[in-house]
Amino acid sequence: MSNTYGEWLRAQRESAGLTQQELADSAIMTRSHIAHIEAGRRIPSKEDARRLDRALNTGNVLSSFLPQEDVAVADYFEAARQLEQQATVIREFALSYVPGILQTEAYARAILRVSFPPRSEEERDRLVVTRLERARVLDNAVRPAVSALLDEAVLRRPTGGPRVMAEQIHYLIGLVESERIRLHVLPLSLGTHSLLLGMVSLMWFEDQPPTAYSEGMFMGKLHDSPAMVQRLQGTYDLALGDALPLRESVTLMRAIAKDYEEHE
């Protein structure tokens, strides 16, 4: 992103005679988080921006002019996308679709074909490219540590048809077997579970408190309230306790992929 925002923040901080640590203390943030924002490496959340405005007495300038990148994602997901690229630990739960960072190209295209109003081919191409760029967080062999918790319905829904689904499931199995991710399935036989209300992404970082992102239809929310993040973490852990162990999850995925392959 352009660093105009970070440079302006630095100028306001220095004009107020504050060190990064003093501003961090006043805004209830970490010094390193302030440093990342000033260097253009991070976009603050809306709540962070509000706290910075209060600490620097800058009205609502920092809140109103949060920078945006020219990337193809829903507006409500942009802040989460930024944090996703910086997280050291990511734990995903998916109720309807495979999480974005774990999708194959064909699977992503199948999802993006279903929308209203319809998307142009050019727009779908841009969205696919962005989604594949997000998946590059997996290029590093060990970081971030990624765990996925999938409702079995994600695997049973023939998104894109049998061939696309078989390829997607084998891709997930490959990530598990290479020990790049851990994956657990919540079986349909379980019935209800604590995460049926929607998807959740939990993220941890080196230099700032953990955050969570939840999403429903045409809306998403980034949570940085410690109480809410802790509640979502607890809800995730409760569902994880009901999930199949890793090996049993892989066995189930192989069986589902085989069913798709037999119906191509």
GROMACS .gro file of C-alpha atoms in nm:
model
  264
    1MET     CA    1   0.000   0.000   0.000
    2SER     CA    2   0.102   0.366  -0.031
    3ASN     CA    3   0.281   0.487   0.278
    4THR     CA    4   0.118   0.832   0.283
    5TYR     CA    5  -0.101   0.719   0.572
    6GLY     CA    6   0.192   0.588   0.777
    7GLU     CA    7   0.402   0.896   0.708
    8TRP     CA    8   0.117   1.124   0.815
    9LEU     CA    9   0.073   0.924   1.134
   10ARG     CA   10   0.445   0.956   1.209
   11ALA     CA   11   0.432   1.332   1.148
   12GLN     CA   12   0.137   1.374   1.384
   13ARG     CA   13   0.305   1.163   1.652
   14GLU     CA   14   0.631   1.359   1.629
   15SER     CA   15   0.441   1.689   1.627
   16ALA     CA   16   0.276   1.581   1.953
   17GLY     CA   17   0.620   1.503   2.096
   18LEU     CA   18   0.541   1.135   2.148
   19THR     CA   19   0.763   0.832   2.101
   20GLN     CA   20   0.615   0.523   1.939
   21GLN     CA   21   0.595   0.360   2.282
   22GLU     CA   22   0.416   0.661   2.434
   23LEU     CA   23   0.162   0.664   2.151
   24ALA     CA   24   0.117   0.289   2.183
   25ASP     CA   25   0.051   0.324   2.556
   26SER     CA   26  -0.202   0.602   2.499
   27ALA     CA   27  -0.383   0.420   2.218
   28ILE     CA   28  -0.370   0.079   2.394
   29MET     CA   29  -0.160  -0.081   2.120
   30THR     CA   30   0.188  -0.230   2.094
   31ARG     CA   31   0.490  -0.022   1.990
   32SER     CA   32   0.572  -0.265   1.709
   33HIS     CA   33   0.218  -0.233   1.573
   34ILE     CA   34   0.264   0.145   1.557
   35ALA     CA   35   0.600   0.092   1.383
   36HIS     CA   36   0.443  -0.137   1.121
   37ILE     CA   37   0.168   0.116   1.045
   38GLU     CA   38   0.415   0.404   1.014
   39ALA     CA   39   0.636   0.196   0.783
   40GLY     CA   40   0.342   0.109   0.559
   41ARG     CA   41   0.352  -0.261   0.641
   42ARG     CA   42   0.012  -0.273   0.810
   43ILE     CA   43  -0.329  -0.107   0.790
   44PRO     CA   44  -0.484  -0.048   1.133
   45SER     CA   45  -0.827  -0.180   1.211
   46LYS     CA   46  -1.106   0.078   1.237
   47GLU     CA   47  -1.093   0.051   1.615
   48ASP     CA   48  -0.715   0.103   1.616
   49ALA     CA   49  -0.761   0.411   1.396
   50ARG     CA   50  -1.022   0.551   1.633
   51ARG     CA   51  -0.789   0.503   1.929
   52LEU     CA   52  -0.506   0.671   1.741
   53ASP     CA   53  -0.732   0.966   1.656
   54ARG     CA   54  -0.820   1.004   2.024
   55ALA     CA   55  -0.460   0.972   2.139
   56LEU     CA   56  -0.335   1.231   1.885
   57ASN     CA   57  -0.640   1.458   1.898
   58THR     CA   58  -0.677   1.435   1.520
   59GLY     CA   59  -1.057   1.424   1.511
   60ASN     CA   60  -1.160   1.136   1.286
   61VAL     CA   61  -0.889   1.176   1.019
   62LEU     CA   62  -0.715   0.843   1.077
   63SER     CA   63  -1.052   0.667   1.099
   64SER     CA   64  -1.192   0.825   0.784
   65PHE     CA   65  -0.895   0.783   0.554
   66LEU     CA   66  -0.788   0.425   0.609
   67PRO     CA   67  -0.593   0.322   0.296
   68GLN     CA   68  -0.729   0.066   0.056
   69GLU     CA   69  -0.534  -0.150  -0.188
   70ASP     CA   70  -0.641  -0.219  -0.545
   71VAL     CA   71  -0.721  -0.583  -0.483
   72ALA     CA   72  -1.024  -0.786  -0.575
   73VAL     CA   73  -1.188  -0.877  -0.247
   74ALA     CA   74  -1.510  -0.775  -0.079
   75ASP     CA   75  -1.471  -0.446   0.108
   76TYR     CA   76  -1.560  -0.606   0.437
   77PHE     CA   77  -1.284  -0.865   0.399
   78GLU     CA   78  -0.995  -0.630   0.317
   79ALA     CA   79  -0.875  -0.574   0.675
   80ALA     CA   80  -0.882  -0.949   0.740
   81ARG     CA   81  -0.692  -1.013   0.417
   82GLN     CA   82  -0.416  -0.780   0.533
   83LEU     CA   83  -0.386  -0.955   0.868
   84GLU     CA   84  -0.401  -1.301   0.709
   85GLN     CA   85  -0.074  -1.224   0.529
   86GLN     CA   86   0.100  -1.132   0.857
   87ALA     CA   87  -0.033  -1.401   1.091
   88THR     CA   88   0.193  -1.660   1.252
   89VAL     CA   89  -0.101  -1.893   1.327
   90ILE     CA   90  -0.427  -1.926   1.134
   91ARG     CA   91  -0.716  -2.148   1.237
   92GLU     CA   92  -1.004  -2.167   0.989
   93PHE     CA   93  -1.355  -2.302   1.019
   94ALA     CA   94  -1.567  -2.344   0.705
   95LEU     CA   95  -1.934  -2.429   0.692
   96SER     CA   96  -2.010  -2.393   0.320
   97TYR     CA   97  -1.689  -2.364   0.115
   98VAL     CA   98  -1.323  -2.461   0.148
   99PRO     CA   99  -1.137  -2.165   0.307
  100GLY     CA  100  -0.993  -1.925   0.051
  101ILE     CA  101  -0.625  -1.993   0.122
  102LEU     CA  102  -0.686  -2.366   0.065
  103GLN     CA  103  -0.880  -2.348  -0.262
  104THR     CA  104  -0.763  -2.478  -0.598
  105GLU     CA  105  -0.803  -2.250  -0.899
  106ALA     CA  106  -1.083  -2.459  -1.049
  107TYR     CA  107  -1.272  -2.466  -0.719
  108ALA     CA  108  -1.234  -2.089  -0.675
  109ARG     CA  109  -1.365  -2.028  -1.028
  110ALA     CA  110  -1.666  -2.251  -0.960
  111ILE     CA  111  -1.756  -2.048  -0.652
  112LEU     CA  112  -1.710  -1.714  -0.826
  113ARG     CA  113  -1.941  -1.814  -1.112
  114VAL     CA  114  -2.233  -1.814  -0.869
  115SER     CA  115  -2.321  -1.456  -0.779
  116PHE     CA  116  -2.581  -1.185  -0.818
  117PRO     CA  117  -2.547  -0.964  -1.004
  118PRO     CA  118  -2.341  -1.185  -1.237
  119ARG     CA  119  -1.968  -1.110  -1.260
  120SER     CA  120  -1.789  -1.049  -1.588
  121GLU     CA  121  -1.517  -1.293  -1.691
  122GLU     CA  122  -1.259  -1.019  -1.632
  123GLU     CA  123  -1.383  -0.959  -1.277
  124ARG     CA  124  -1.382  -1.333  -1.201
  125ASP     CA  125  -1.024  -1.354  -1.328
  126ARG     CA  126  -0.918  -1.072  -1.094
  127LEU     CA  127  -1.087  -1.239  -0.798
  128VAL     CA  128  -0.924  -1.574  -0.875
  129VAL     CA  129  -0.580  -1.413  -0.899
  130THR     CA  130  -0.630  -1.243  -0.562
  131ARG     CA  131  -0.745  -1.568  -0.405
  132LEU     CA  132  -0.442  -1.755  -0.537
  133GLU     CA  133  -0.217  -1.475  -0.412
  134ARG     CA  134  -0.369  -1.517  -0.066
  135ALA     CA  135  -0.282  -1.887  -0.081
  136ARG     CA  136   0.086  -1.799  -0.110
  137VAL     CA  137   0.099  -1.777   0.268
  138LEU     CA  138   0.147  -2.154   0.238
  139ASP     CA  139   0.466  -2.114   0.033
  140ASN     CA  140   0.668  -2.097   0.353
  141ALA     CA  141   0.706  -2.454   0.475
  142VAL     CA  142   0.627  -2.383   0.840
  143ARG     CA  143   0.475  -2.037   0.884
  144PRO     CA  144   0.202  -1.952   0.937
  145ALA     CA  145   0.090  -2.264   1.117
  146VAL     CA  146  -0.247  -2.340   0.956
  147SER     CA  147  -0.529  -2.554   1.089
  148ALA     CA  148  -0.862  -2.608   0.918
  149LEU     CA  149  -1.187  -2.735   1.063
  150LEU     CA  150  -1.439  -2.828   0.793
  151ASP     CA  151  -1.803  -2.919   0.822
  152GLU     CA  152  -1.849  -3.239   0.620
  153ALA     CA  153  -2.105  -3.050   0.409
  154VAL     CA  154  -1.813  -2.856   0.256
  155LEU     CA  155  -1.679  -3.182   0.112
  156ARG     CA  156  -2.015  -3.328   0.015
  157ARG     CA  157  -2.140  -3.025  -0.180
  158PRO     CA  158  -2.031  -3.087  -0.544
  159THR     CA  159  -1.902  -2.737  -0.609
  160GLY     CA  160  -1.793  -2.723  -0.973
  161GLY     CA  161  -1.883  -3.088  -1.028
  162PRO     CA  162  -1.719  -3.421  -0.940
  163ARG     CA  163  -1.384  -3.357  -1.113
  164VAL     CA  164  -1.331  -3.019  -0.946
  165MET     CA  165  -1.425  -3.160  -0.605
  166ALA     CA  166  -1.199  -3.464  -0.638
  167GLU     CA  167  -0.907  -3.238  -0.729
  168GLN     CA  168  -0.983  -3.003  -0.440
  169ILE     CA  169  -1.005  -3.281  -0.184
  170HIS     CA  170  -0.684  -3.445  -0.305
  171TYR     CA  171  -0.514  -3.106  -0.277
  172LEU     CA  172  -0.625  -3.080   0.086
  173ILE     CA  173  -0.504  -3.434   0.154
  174GLY     CA  174  -0.166  -3.346   0.002
  175LEU     CA  175  -0.132  -3.043   0.231
  176VAL     CA  176  -0.208  -3.264   0.532
  177GLU     CA  177   0.028  -3.543   0.429
  178SER     CA  178   0.310  -3.296   0.367
  179GLU     CA  179   0.244  -3.168   0.721
  180ARG     CA  180   0.184  -2.817   0.590
  181ILE     CA  181  -0.159  -2.797   0.751
  182ARG     CA  182  -0.369  -2.988   1.000
  183LEU     CA  183  -0.728  -3.060   0.905
  184HIS     CA  184  -1.024  -3.203   1.093
  185VAL     CA  185  -1.374  -3.278   0.969
  186LEU     CA  186  -1.694  -3.228   1.166
  187PRO     CA  187  -1.906  -3.525   1.048
  188LEU     CA  188  -2.266  -3.474   0.946
  189SER     CA  189  -2.359  -3.753   1.187
  190LEU     CA  190  -2.266  -3.517   1.471
  191GLY     CA  191  -2.579  -3.313   1.407
  192THR     CA  192  -2.555  -2.966   1.555
  193HIS     CA  193  -2.230  -2.812   1.672
  194SER     CA  194  -2.111  -2.481   1.812
  195LEU     CA  195  -2.003  -2.327   1.478
  196LEU     CA  196  -2.317  -2.377   1.270
  197LEU     CA  197  -2.384  -2.003   1.250
  198GLY     CA  198  -2.107  -1.925   1.003
  199MET     CA  199  -1.739  -1.925   0.908
  200VAL     CA  200  -1.465  -1.813   1.147
  201SER     CA  201  -1.098  -1.736   1.100
  202LEU     CA  202  -0.871  -1.699   1.406
  203MET     CA  203  -0.532  -1.531   1.370
  204TRP     CA  204  -0.234  -1.488   1.601
  205PHE     CA  205   0.066  -1.257   1.550
  206GLU     CA  206   0.414  -1.194   1.685
  207ASP     CA  207   0.359  -0.837   1.788
  208GLN     CA  208  -0.010  -0.773   1.851
  209PRO     CA  209  -0.308  -0.940   2.016
  210PRO     CA  210  -0.496  -1.215   1.831
  211THR     CA  211  -0.793  -1.126   1.612
  212ALA     CA  212  -1.088  -1.311   1.466
  213TYR     CA  213  -1.292  -1.270   1.150
  214SER     CA  214  -1.645  -1.401   1.105
  215GLU     CA  215  -1.859  -1.391   0.793
  216GLY     CA  216  -2.216  -1.441   0.682
  217MET     CA  217  -2.404  -1.354   0.362
  218PHE     CA  218  -2.265  -1.032   0.209
  219MET     CA  219  -2.117  -0.925   0.539
  220GLY     CA  220  -1.812  -0.991   0.751
  221LYS     CA  221  -1.662  -0.852   1.068
  222LEU     CA  222  -1.311  -0.831   1.205
  223HIS     CA  223  -1.311  -0.872   1.583
  224ASP     CA  224  -1.033  -0.720   1.794
  225SER     CA  225  -1.220  -0.703   2.124
  226PRO     CA  226  -1.031  -0.943   2.357
  227ALA     CA  227  -1.358  -1.068   2.505
  228MET     CA  228  -1.510  -1.146   2.165
  229VAL     CA  229  -1.191  -1.304   2.030
  230GLN     CA  230  -1.172  -1.526   2.338
  231ARG     CA  231  -1.537  -1.623   2.294
  232LEU     CA  232  -1.481  -1.721   1.931
  233GLN     CA  233  -1.167  -1.914   2.021
  234GLY     CA  234  -1.364  -2.104   2.284
  235THR     CA  235  -1.643  -2.178   2.038
  236TYR     CA  236  -1.388  -2.308   1.787
  237ASP     CA  237  -1.222  -2.528   2.050
  238LEU     CA  238  -1.559  -2.670   2.151
  239ALA     CA  239  -1.634  -2.773   1.792
  240LEU     CA  240  -1.281  -2.906   1.742
  241GLY     CA  241  -1.337  -3.141   2.034
  242ASP     CA  242  -1.627  -3.297   1.841
  243ALA     CA  243  -1.434  -3.332   1.514
  244LEU     CA  244  -1.278  -3.646   1.371
  245PRO     CA  245  -0.907  -3.701   1.446
  246LEU     CA  246  -0.669  -3.607   1.166
  247ARG     CA  247  -0.619  -3.960   1.031
  248GLU     CA  248  -0.990  -4.037   1.035
  249SER     CA  249  -1.056  -3.704   0.864
  250VAL     CA  250  -0.813  -3.794   0.584
  251THR     CA  251  -0.972  -4.140   0.550
  252LEU     CA  252  -1.314  -3.978   0.512
  253MET     CA  253  -1.180  -3.729   0.256
  254ARG     CA  254  -1.029  -4.012   0.051
  255ALA     CA  255  -1.363  -4.194   0.049
  256ILE     CA  256  -1.551  -3.882  -0.060
  257ALA     CA  257  -1.295  -3.809  -0.335
  258LYS     CA  258  -1.331  -4.167  -0.459
  259ASP     CA  259  -1.708  -4.123  -0.479
  260TYR     CA  260  -1.661  -3.812  -0.692
  261GLU     CA  261  -1.412  -3.988  -0.919
  262GLU     CA  262  -1.654  -4.273  -0.977
  263HIS     CA  263  -1.921  -4.025  -1.090
  264GLU     CA  264  -1.712  -3.818  -1.330
   0.00000   0.00000   0.00000
